[in-house]
JSON list of C-alpha atoms in Angstrom, two decimals:
[
{"chain": "A", "resi": 1, "resn": "UNK", "atom": "CA", "xyz": [-0.79, -65.79, 67.69]},
{"chain": "A", "resi": 2, "resn": "UNK", "atom": "CA", "xyz": [-1.17, -62.15, 66.82]},
{"chain": "A", "resi": 3, "resn": "UNK", "atom": "CA", "xyz": [0.16, -61.06, 63.31]},
{"chain": "A", "resi": 4, "resn": "UNK", "atom": "CA", "xyz": [0.91, -57.36, 62.50]},
{"chain": "A", "resi": 5, "resn": "UNK", "atom": "CA", "xyz": [1.01, -56.02, 58.97]},
{"chain": "A", "resi": 6, "resn": "UNK", "atom": "CA", "xyz": [3.79, -53.19, 58.74]},
{"chain": "A", "resi": 7, "resn": "UNK", "atom": "CA", "xyz": [2.84, -49.74, 57.11]},
{"chain": "A", "resi": 8, "resn": "UNK", "atom": "CA", "xyz": [6.02, -48.25, 55.58]},
{"chain": "A", "resi": 9, "resn": "UNK", "atom": "CA", "xyz": [4.50, -44.87, 54.95]},
{"chain": "A", "resi": 10, "resn": "UNK", "atom": "CA", "xyz": [6.02, -41.92, 56.56]},
{"chain": "A", "resi": 11, "resn": "UNK", "atom": "CA", "xyz": [2.87, -40.31, 57.73]},
{"chain": "A", "resi": 12, "resn": "UNK", "atom": "CA", "xyz": [1.97, -41.58, 61.17]},
{"chain": "A", "resi": 13, "resn": "UNK", "atom": "CA", "xyz": [-1.48, -43.48, 61.33]},
{"chain": "A", "resi": 14, "resn": "UNK", "atom": "CA", "xyz": [-4.32, -41.48, 62.74]},
{"chain": "A", "resi": 15, "resn": "UNK", "atom": "CA", "xyz": [-5.94, -42.96, 65.71]},
{"chain": "A", "resi": 16, "resn": "UNK", "atom": "CA", "xyz": [-8.79, -40.58, 66.50]},
{"chain": "A", "resi": 17, "resn": "UNK", "atom": "CA", "xyz": [-10.90, -38.23, 64.58]},
{"chain": "A", "resi": 18, "resn": "UNK", "atom": "CA", "xyz": [-10.46, -35.78, 67.17]},
{"chain": "A", "resi": 19, "resn": "UNK", "atom": "CA", "xyz": [-7.34, -33.66, 66.85]},
{"chain": "A", "resi": 20, "resn": "UNK", "atom": "CA", "xyz": [-7.30, -33.01, 70.46]},
{"chain": "A", "resi": 21, "resn": "UNK", "atom": "CA", "xyz": [-7.32, -36.78, 71.31]},
{"chain": "A", "resi": 22, "resn": "UNK", "atom": "CA", "xyz": [-4.67, -37.22, 68.43]},
{"chain": "A", "resi": 23, "resn": "UNK", "atom": "CA", "xyz": [-2.26, -34.84, 69.89]},
{"chain": "A", "resi": 24, "resn": "UNK", "atom": "CA", "xyz": [-1.86, -36.87, 73.00]},
{"chain": "A", "resi": 25, "resn": "UNK", "atom": "CA", "xyz": [-0.96, -40.09, 71.06]},
{"chain": "A", "resi": 26, "resn": "UNK", "atom": "CA", "xyz": [2.40, -38.54, 70.23]},
{"chain": "A", "resi": 27, "resn": "UNK", "atom": "CA", "xyz": [5.14, -38.12, 72.81]},
{"chain": "A", "resi": 28, "resn": "UNK", "atom": "CA", "xyz": [8.70, -36.67, 72.55]},
{"chain": "A", "resi": 29, "resn": "UNK", "atom": "CA", "xyz": [11.18, -39.15, 74.30]},
{"chain": "A", "resi": 30, "resn": "UNK", "atom": "CA", "xyz": [12.44, -36.44, 76.51]},
{"chain": "A", "resi": 31, "resn": "UNK", "atom": "CA", "xyz": [8.94, -36.01, 78.18]},
{"chain": "A", "resi": 32, "resn": "UNK", "atom": "CA", "xyz": [9.72, -39.20, 80.10]},
{"chain": "A", "resi": 33, "resn": "UNK", "atom": "CA", "xyz": [12.81, -37.73, 81.56]},
{"chain": "A", "resi": 34, "resn": "UNK", "atom": "CA", "xyz": [11.02, -34.65, 82.57]},
{"chain": "A", "resi": 35, "resn": "UNK", "atom": "CA", "xyz": [8.53, -36.63, 84.33]},
{"chain": "A", "resi": 36, "resn": "UNK", "atom": "CA", "xyz": [10.20, -39.63, 85.80]},
{"chain": "A", "resi": 37, "resn": "UNK", "atom": "CA", "xyz": [13.73, -38.31, 86.74]},
{"chain": "A", "resi": 38, "resn": "UNK", "atom": "CA", "xyz": [12.57, -35.83, 89.47]},
{"chain": "A", "resi": 39, "resn": "UNK", "atom": "CA", "xyz": [10.51, -38.97, 90.80]},
{"chain": "A", "resi": 40, "resn": "UNK", "atom": "CA", "xyz": [13.54, -41.13, 90.92]},
{"chain": "A", "resi": 41, "resn": "UNK", "atom": "CA", "xyz": [15.64, -38.34, 92.64]},
{"chain": "A", "resi": 42, "resn": "UNK", "atom": "CA", "xyz": [12.65, -37.80, 95.21]},
{"chain": "A", "resi": 43, "resn": "UNK", "atom": "CA", "xyz": [12.54, -41.56, 96.28]},
{"chain": "A", "resi": 44, "resn": "UNK", "atom": "CA", "xyz": [16.29, -41.87, 96.28]},
{"chain": "A", "resi": 45, "resn": "UNK", "atom": "CA", "xyz": [16.53, -38.73, 98.53]},
{"chain": "A", "resi": 46, "resn": "UNK", "atom": "CA", "xyz": [13.70, -40.19, 100.84]},
{"chain": "A", "resi": 47, "resn": "UNK", "atom": "CA", "xyz": [15.71, -43.49, 101.19]},
{"chain": "A", "resi": 48, "resn": "UNK", "atom": "CA", "xyz": [18.72, -41.58, 102.11]},
{"chain": "A", "resi": 49, "resn": "UNK", "atom": "CA", "xyz": [16.50, -39.84, 104.87]},
{"chain": "A", "resi": 50, "resn": "UNK", "atom": "CA", "xyz": [15.36, -43.24, 106.00]},
{"chain": "A", "resi": 51, "resn": "UNK", "atom": "CA", "xyz": [19.00, -44.50, 106.30]},
{"chain": "A", "resi": 52, "resn": "UNK", "atom": "CA", "xyz": [19.86, -41.41, 108.33]},
{"chain": "A", "resi": 53, "resn": "UNK", "atom": "CA", "xyz": [17.17, -42.18, 110.53]},
{"chain": "A", "resi": 54, "resn": "UNK", "atom": "CA", "xyz": [18.26, -45.61, 111.42]},
{"chain": "A", "resi": 55, "resn": "UNK", "atom": "CA", "xyz": [17.74, -48.13, 108.64]},
{"chain": "A", "resi": 56, "resn": "UNK", "atom": "CA", "xyz": [20.71, -50.05, 107.78]},
{"chain": "A", "resi": 57, "resn": "UNK", "atom": "CA", "xyz": [22.65, -48.55, 104.83]},
{"chain": "A", "resi": 58, "resn": "UNK", "atom": "CA", "xyz": [22.94, -51.61, 103.03]},
{"chain": "A", "resi": 59, "resn": "UNK", "atom": "CA", "xyz": [19.25, -51.57, 102.46]},
{"chain": "A", "resi": 60, "resn": "UNK", "atom": "CA", "xyz": [19.92, -48.61, 100.03]},
{"chain": "A", "resi": 61, "resn": "UNK", "atom": "CA", "xyz": [21.71, -50.56, 97.21]},
{"chain": "A", "resi": 62, "resn": "UNK", "atom": "CA", "xyz": [19.77, -53.66, 97.97]},
{"chain": "A", "resi": 63, "resn": "UNK", "atom": "CA", "xyz": [16.51, -51.78, 97.54]},
{"chain": "A", "resi": 64, "resn": "UNK", "atom": "CA", "xyz": [17.50, -50.00, 94.43]},
{"chain": "A", "resi": 65, "resn": "UNK", "atom": "CA", "xyz": [18.77, -53.09, 92.66]},
{"chain": "A", "resi": 66, "resn": "UNK", "atom": "CA", "xyz": [15.69, -55.03, 93.87]},
{"chain": "A", "resi": 67, "resn": "UNK", "atom": "CA", "xyz": [13.57, -52.32, 92.30]},
{"chain": "A", "resi": 68, "resn": "UNK", "atom": "CA", "xyz": [15.51, -52.56, 89.08]},
{"chain": "A", "resi": 69, "resn": "UNK", "atom": "CA", "xyz": [15.18, -56.58, 88.95]},
{"chain": "A", "resi": 70, "resn": "UNK", "atom": "CA", "xyz": [11.27, -56.26, 89.58]},
{"chain": "A", "resi": 71, "resn": "UNK", "atom": "CA", "xyz": [11.09, -53.73, 86.78]},
{"chain": "A", "resi": 72, "resn": "UNK", "atom": "CA", "xyz": [12.60, -56.33, 84.36]},
{"chain": "A", "resi": 73, "resn": "UNK", "atom": "CA", "xyz": [9.95, -58.80, 85.45]},
{"chain": "A", "resi": 74, "resn": "UNK", "atom": "CA", "xyz": [7.00, -56.25, 84.94]},
{"chain": "A", "resi": 75, "resn": "UNK", "atom": "CA", "xyz": [8.45, -55.09, 81.70]},
{"chain": "A", "resi": 76, "resn": "UNK", "atom": "CA", "xyz": [8.17, -58.83, 80.45]},
{"chain": "A", "resi": 77, "resn": "UNK", "atom": "CA", "xyz": [4.71, -59.26, 82.05]},
{"chain": "A", "resi": 78, "resn": "UNK", "atom": "CA", "xyz": [3.24, -55.93, 80.66]},
{"chain": "A", "resi": 79, "resn": "UNK", "atom": "CA", "xyz": [4.73, -56.46, 77.16]},
{"chain": "A", "resi": 80, "resn": "UNK", "atom": "CA", "xyz": [3.69, -60.12, 76.98]},
{"chain": "A", "resi": 81, "resn": "UNK", "atom": "CA", "xyz": [0.28, -60.08, 78.68]},
{"chain": "A", "resi": 82, "resn": "UNK", "atom": "CA", "xyz": [-1.11, -56.51, 78.24]},
{"chain": "A", "resi": 83, "resn": "UNK", "atom": "CA", "xyz": [0.56, -55.06, 75.26]},
{"chain": "A", "resi": 84, "resn": "UNK", "atom": "CA", "xyz": [0.19, -58.42, 73.36]},
{"chain": "A", "resi": 85, "resn": "UNK", "atom": "CA", "xyz": [-3.18, -59.35, 74.81]},
{"chain": "A", "resi": 86, "resn": "UNK", "atom": "CA", "xyz": [-5.20, -61.47, 72.28]},
{"chain": "A", "resi": 87, "resn": "UNK", "atom": "CA", "xyz": [-8.49, -59.38, 71.41]},
{"chain": "A", "resi": 88, "resn": "UNK", "atom": "CA", "xyz": [-11.74, -61.31, 71.18]},
{"chain": "A", "resi": 89, "resn": "UNK", "atom": "CA", "xyz": [-14.08, -58.67, 70.08]},
{"chain": "A", "resi": 90, "resn": "UNK", "atom": "CA", "xyz": [-13.82, -55.68, 67.69]},
{"chain": "A", "resi": 91, "resn": "UNK", "atom": "CA", "xyz": [-13.68, -53.28, 70.56]},
{"chain": "A", "resi": 92, "resn": "UNK", "atom": "CA", "xyz": [-10.93, -55.14, 72.03]},
{"chain": "A", "resi": 93, "resn": "UNK", "atom": "CA", "xyz": [-9.23, -55.26, 68.62]},
{"chain": "A", "resi": 94, "resn": "UNK", "atom": "CA", "xyz": [-9.50, -51.55, 68.52]},
{"chain": "A", "resi": 95, "resn": "UNK", "atom": "CA", "xyz": [-8.14, -51.02, 72.04]},
{"chain": "A", "resi": 96, "resn": "UNK", "atom": "CA", "xyz": [-5.34, -53.30, 71.34]},
{"chain": "A", "resi": 97, "resn": "UNK", "atom": "CA", "xyz": [-4.26, -51.38, 68.20]},
{"chain": "A", "resi": 98, "resn": "UNK", "atom": "CA", "xyz": [-4.30, -48.01, 70.01]},
{"chain": "A", "resi": 99, "resn": "UNK", "atom": "CA", "xyz": [-2.55, -49.24, 72.93]},
{"chain": "A", "resi": 100, "resn": "UNK", "atom": "CA", "xyz": [0.40, -51.13, 71.18]},
{"chain": "A", "resi": 101, "resn": "UNK", "atom": "CA", "xyz": [-0.55, -52.47, 67.86]},
{"chain": "A", "resi": 102, "resn": "UNK", "atom": "CA", "xyz": [0.19, -49.26, 66.14]},
{"chain": "A", "resi": 103, "resn": "UNK", "atom": "CA", "xyz": [3.71, -49.45, 67.29]},
{"chain": "A", "resi": 104, "resn": "UNK", "atom": "CA", "xyz": [3.98, -52.72, 65.34]},
{"chain": "A", "resi": 105, "resn": "UNK", "atom": "CA", "xyz": [2.23, -51.22, 62.50]},
{"chain": "A", "resi": 106, "resn": "UNK", "atom": "CA", "xyz": [4.74, -48.36, 62.33]},
{"chain": "A", "resi": 107, "resn": "UNK", "atom": "CA", "xyz": [7.70, -49.39, 64.52]},
{"chain": "A", "resi": 108, "resn": "UNK", "atom": "CA", "xyz": [9.84, -46.44, 63.25]},
{"chain": "A", "resi": 109, "resn": "UNK", "atom": "CA", "xyz": [7.38, -43.72, 64.20]},
{"chain": "A", "resi": 110, "resn": "UNK", "atom": "CA", "xyz": [9.55, -41.57, 66.47]},
{"chain": "A", "resi": 111, "resn": "UNK", "atom": "CA", "xyz": [6.60, -40.13, 68.46]},
{"chain": "A", "resi": 112, "resn": "UNK", "atom": "CA", "xyz": [5.12, -43.41, 69.55]},
{"chain": "A", "resi": 113, "resn": "UNK", "atom": "CA", "xyz": [8.06, -45.32, 71.08]},
{"chain": "A", "resi": 114, "resn": "UNK", "atom": "CA", "xyz": [7.71, -44.19, 74.86]},
{"chain": "A", "resi": 115, "resn": "UNK", "atom": "CA", "xyz": [4.89, -44.83, 77.10]},
{"chain": "A", "resi": 116, "resn": "UNK", "atom": "CA", "xyz": [2.22, -42.30, 77.28]},
{"chain": "A", "resi": 117, "resn": "UNK", "atom": "CA", "xyz": [1.93, -40.59, 80.89]},
{"chain": "A", "resi": 118, "resn": "UNK", "atom": "CA", "xyz": [-1.77, -41.58, 80.58]},
{"chain": "A", "resi": 119, "resn": "UNK", "atom": "CA", "xyz": [-0.58, -45.17, 81.01]},
{"chain": "A", "resi": 120, "resn": "UNK", "atom": "CA", "xyz": [2.62, -44.91, 82.84]},
{"chain": "A", "resi": 121, "resn": "UNK", "atom": "CA", "xyz": [1.18, -42.69, 85.76]},
{"chain": "A", "resi": 122, "resn": "UNK", "atom": "CA", "xyz": [-1.56, -44.95, 86.75]},
{"chain": "A", "resi": 123, "resn": "UNK", "atom": "CA", "xyz": [0.75, -48.13, 86.57]},
{"chain": "A", "resi": 124, "resn": "UNK", "atom": "CA", "xyz": [3.27, -46.27, 88.52]},
{"chain": "A", "resi": 125, "resn": "UNK", "atom": "CA", "xyz": [0.73, -45.50, 91.45]},
{"chain": "A", "resi": 126, "resn": "UNK", "atom": "CA", "xyz": [-0.45, -49.23, 91.25]},
{"chain": "A", "resi": 127, "resn": "UNK", "atom": "CA", "xyz": [3.03, -50.49, 91.69]},
{"chain": "A", "resi": 128, "resn": "UNK", "atom": "CA", "xyz": [3.84, -48.05, 94.33]},
{"chain": "A", "resi": 129, "resn": "UNK", "atom": "CA", "xyz": [0.71, -49.12, 96.30]},
{"chain": "A", "resi": 130, "resn": "UNK", "atom": "CA", "xyz": [1.80, -52.98, 95.74]},
{"chain": "A", "resi": 131, "resn": "UNK", "atom": "CA", "xyz": [5.27, -52.30, 97.03]},
{"chain": "A", "resi": 132, "resn": "UNK", "atom": "CA", "xyz": [3.85, -50.34, 99.81]},
{"chain": "A", "resi": 133, "resn": "UNK", "atom": "CA", "xyz": [1.46, -53.14, 100.97]},
{"chain": "A", "resi": 134, "resn": "UNK", "atom": "CA", "xyz": [4.14, -55.84, 100.39]},
{"chain": "A", "resi": 135, "resn": "UNK", "atom": "CA", "xyz": [7.22, -54.29, 102.06]},
{"chain": "A", "resi": 136, "resn": "UNK", "atom": "CA", "xyz": [5.63, -51.63, 104.03]},
{"chain": "A", "resi": 137, "resn": "UNK", "atom": "CA", "xyz": [2.80, -53.35, 105.74]},
{"chain": "A", "resi": 138, "resn": "UNK", "atom": "CA", "xyz": [3.29, -57.01, 105.33]},
{"chain": "A", "resi": 139, "resn": "UNK", "atom": "CA", "xyz": [7.10, -57.13, 105.81]},
{"chain": "A", "resi": 140, "resn": "UNK", "atom": "CA", "xyz": [6.96, -54.15, 108.19]},
{"chain": "A", "resi": 141, "resn": "UNK", "atom": "CA", "xyz": [9.71, -52.33, 106.52]},
{"chain": "A", "resi": 142, "resn": "UNK", "atom": "CA", "xyz": [8.22, -48.81, 105.44]},
{"chain": "A", "resi": 143, "resn": "UNK", "atom": "CA", "xyz": [11.76, -47.48, 104.90]},
{"chain": "A", "resi": 144, "resn": "UNK", "atom": "CA", "xyz": [12.35, -50.04, 102.31]},
{"chain": "A", "resi": 145, "resn": "UNK", "atom": "CA", "xyz": [9.85, -48.98, 100.06]},
{"chain": "A", "resi": 146, "resn": "UNK", "atom": "CA", "xyz": [11.48, -45.60, 98.83]},
{"chain": "A", "resi": 147, "resn": "UNK", "atom": "CA", "xyz": [14.74, -47.35, 97.36]},
{"chain": "A", "resi": 148, "resn": "UNK", "atom": "CA", "xyz": [12.70, -50.18, 95.76]},
{"chain": "A", "resi": 149, "resn": "UNK", "atom": "CA", "xyz": [10.49, -47.72, 94.06]},
{"chain": "A", "resi": 150, "resn": "UNK", "atom": "CA", "xyz": [13.33, -45.61, 93.05]},
{"chain": "A", "resi": 151, "resn": "UNK", "atom": "CA", "xyz": [15.10, -48.46, 91.49]},
{"chain": "A", "resi": 152, "resn": "UNK", "atom": "CA", "xyz": [11.71, -49.69, 89.92]},
{"chain": "A", "resi": 153, "resn": "UNK", "atom": "CA", "xyz": [11.13, -46.18, 88.10]},
{"chain": "A", "resi": 154, "resn": "UNK", "atom": "CA", "xyz": [14.89, -46.01, 87.18]},
{"chain": "A", "resi": 155, "resn": "UNK", "atom": "CA", "xyz": [14.28, -49.48, 85.30]},
{"chain": "A", "resi": 156, "resn": "UNK", "atom": "CA", "xyz": [11.25, -48.14, 83.58]},
{"chain": "A", "resi": 157, "resn": "UNK", "atom": "CA", "xyz": [13.18, -44.94, 82.43]},
{"chain": "A", "resi": 158, "resn": "UNK", "atom": "CA", "xyz": [15.88, -47.13, 81.15]},
{"chain": "A", "resi": 159, "resn": "UNK", "atom": "CA", "xyz": [13.36, -49.29, 79.41]},
{"chain": "A", "resi": 160, "resn": "UNK", "atom": "CA", "xyz": [11.72, -46.62, 77.71]},
{"chain": "A", "resi": 161, "resn": "UNK", "atom": "CA", "xyz": [14.86, -44.80, 76.52]},
{"chain": "A", "resi": 162, "resn": "UNK", "atom": "CA", "xyz": [16.53, -48.12, 75.42]},
{"chain": "A", "resi": 163, "resn": "UNK", "atom": "CA", "xyz": [13.41, -48.92, 73.44]},
{"chain": "A", "resi": 164, "resn": "UNK", "atom": "CA", "xyz": [13.54, -45.68, 71.69]},
{"chain": "A", "resi": 165, "resn": "UNK", "atom": "CA", "xyz": [17.28, -46.08, 71.13]},
{"chain": "A", "resi": 166, "resn": "UNK", "atom": "CA", "xyz": [16.64, -49.69, 69.57]},
{"chain": "A", "resi": 167, "resn": "UNK", "atom": "CA", "xyz": [14.59, -47.96, 66.79]},
{"chain": "A", "resi": 168, "resn": "UNK", "atom": "CA", "xyz": [16.64, -44.78, 66.23]},
{"chain": "A", "resi": 169, "resn": "UNK", "atom": "CA", "xyz": [20.16, -44.94, 67.46]},
{"chain": "A", "resi": 170, "resn": "UNK", "atom": "CA", "xyz": [22.98, -47.00, 65.54]},
{"chain": "A", "resi": 171, "resn": "UNK", "atom": "CA", "xyz": [23.93, -49.11, 68.70]},
{"chain": "A", "resi": 172, "resn": "UNK", "atom": "CA", "xyz": [26.86, -50.90, 66.81]},
{"chain": "A", "resi": 173, "resn": "UNK", "atom": "CA", "xyz": [28.67, -52.98, 69.51]},
{"chain": "A", "resi": 174, "resn": "UNK", "atom": "CA", "xyz": [28.38, -54.70, 72.61]},
{"chain": "A", "resi": 175, "resn": "UNK", "atom": "CA", "xyz": [25.17, -55.39, 74.62]},
{"chain": "A", "resi": 176, "resn": "UNK", "atom": "CA", "xyz": [23.40, -52.44, 73.12]},
{"chain": "A", "resi": 177, "resn": "UNK", "atom": "CA", "xyz": [23.93, -53.89, 69.62]},
{"chain": "A", "resi": 178, "resn": "UNK", "atom": "CA", "xyz": [22.49, -57.08, 71.06]},
{"chain": "A", "resi": 179, "resn": "UNK", "atom": "CA", "xyz": [19.38, -55.47, 72.39]},
{"chain": "A", "resi": 180, "resn": "UNK", "atom": "CA", "xyz": [18.76, -53.61, 69.13]},
{"chain": "A", "resi": 181, "resn": "UNK", "atom": "CA", "xyz": [18.97, -56.76, 67.14]},
{"chain": "A", "resi": 182, "resn": "UNK", "atom": "CA", "xyz": [16.80, -58.57, 69.63]},
{"chain": "A", "resi": 183, "resn": "UNK", "atom": "CA", "xyz": [14.08, -55.93, 69.67]},
{"chain": "A", "resi": 184, "resn": "UNK", "atom": "CA", "xyz": [14.04, -55.82, 65.73]},
{"chain": "A", "resi": 185, "resn": "UNK", "atom": "CA", "xyz": [13.51, -59.57, 65.65]},
{"chain": "A", "resi": 186, "resn": "UNK", "atom": "CA", "xyz": [10.76, -58.96, 67.80]},
{"chain": "A", "resi": 187, "resn": "UNK", "atom": "CA", "xyz": [9.33, -56.63, 65.27]},
{"chain": "A", "resi": 188, "resn": "UNK", "atom": "CA", "xyz": [10.18, -58.16, 62.00]},
{"chain": "A", "resi": 189, "resn": "UNK", "atom": "CA", "xyz": [10.52, -61.81, 62.65]},
{"chain": "A", "resi": 190, "resn": "UNK", "atom": "CA", "xyz": [8.98, -63.08, 66.00]},
{"chain": "A", "resi": 191, "resn": "UNK", "atom": "CA", "xyz": [6.16, -60.63, 67.14]},
{"chain": "A", "resi": 192, "resn": "UNK", "atom": "CA", "xyz": [4.88, -63.31, 69.57]},
{"chain": "A", "resi": 193, "resn": "UNK", "atom": "CA", "xyz": [8.28, -63.82, 71.23]},
{"chain": "A", "resi": 194, "resn": "UNK", "atom": "CA", "xyz": [11.45, -61.75, 72.43]},
{"chain": "A", "resi": 195, "resn": "UNK", "atom": "CA", "xyz": [9.23, -59.56, 74.77]},
{"chain": "A", "resi": 196, "resn": "UNK", "atom": "CA", "xyz": [12.32, -58.38, 76.66]},
{"chain": "A", "resi": 197, "resn": "UNK", "atom": "CA", "xyz": [13.48, -54.92, 75.77]},
{"chain": "A", "resi": 198, "resn": "UNK", "atom": "CA", "xyz": [16.13, -54.16, 78.13]},
{"chain": "A", "resi": 199, "resn": "UNK", "atom": "CA", "xyz": [17.10, -57.78, 78.89]},
{"chain": "A", "resi": 200, "resn": "UNK", "atom": "CA", "xyz": [16.28, -61.37, 77.49]},
{"chain": "A", "resi": 201, "resn": "UNK", "atom": "CA", "xyz": [16.30, -62.65, 80.96]},
{"chain": "A", "resi": 202, "resn": "UNK", "atom": "CA", "xyz": [12.57, -63.59, 81.45]},
{"chain": "A", "resi": 203, "resn": "UNK", "atom": "CA", "xyz": [12.13, -64.75, 77.77]},
{"chain": "A", "resi": 204, "resn": "UNK", "atom": "CA", "xyz": [14.91, -67.35, 78.71]},
{"chain": "A", "resi": 205, "resn": "UNK", "atom": "CA", "xyz": [12.99, -68.32, 81.97]},
{"chain": "A", "resi": 206, "resn": "UNK", "atom": "CA", "xyz": [9.50, -68.43, 80.45]},
{"chain": "A", "resi": 207, "resn": "UNK", "atom": "CA", "xyz": [10.55, -69.97, 77.09]},
{"chain": "A", "resi": 208, "resn": "UNK", "atom": "CA", "xyz": [9.77, -67.14, 74.74]},
{"chain": "A", "resi": 209, "resn": "UNK", "atom": "CA", "xyz": [13.26, -66.71, 73.36]},
{"chain": "A", "resi": 210, "resn": "UNK", "atom": "CA", "xyz": [13.70, -68.74, 70.36]},
{"chain": "A", "resi": 211, "resn": "UNK", "atom": "CA", "xyz": [16.61, -71.26, 70.08]}
]
């Protein structure tokens, strides 16, 4: 079990002595829109081209919703097993704190609420390779890769912006209010449970949603 001490100071915790490296630990949430919205549009357009070239049009919505679904599982797995991995050495403890622990130490720090491109871009490339291998090579449907990846990245973008909103937007009603409360409980009550940010689905499936 990992326990986090919350730092209520307004000044962000410094992670590196180097000001150059420290600069890249802070990110405005609009940066993820600038980077990933064009990617979503590109792969959606690529999917439309595939449909016009003979792929069934039903593959487009199925692929996009499949990508969104795959993202929810990836979101849960990354948060639970990567962001909350249990360090066994001082080096791992340091890496864990830089990677995600600092967010739990200062959950309201506005510039550390969305995923750094240094992490999100390599992960996106790995997932694209996985989808291409699984659907393009093994399943023999290369035209299905684009809509799935477009949906997957859209899911990631929704997750990152939802995560920012749960910390800094009112979200006073409906499902958004539930998500805000759910994620705040992860931070302030059960840091080793409630790993879903955009949905509690996989917490329910894998038993990490408290009664």
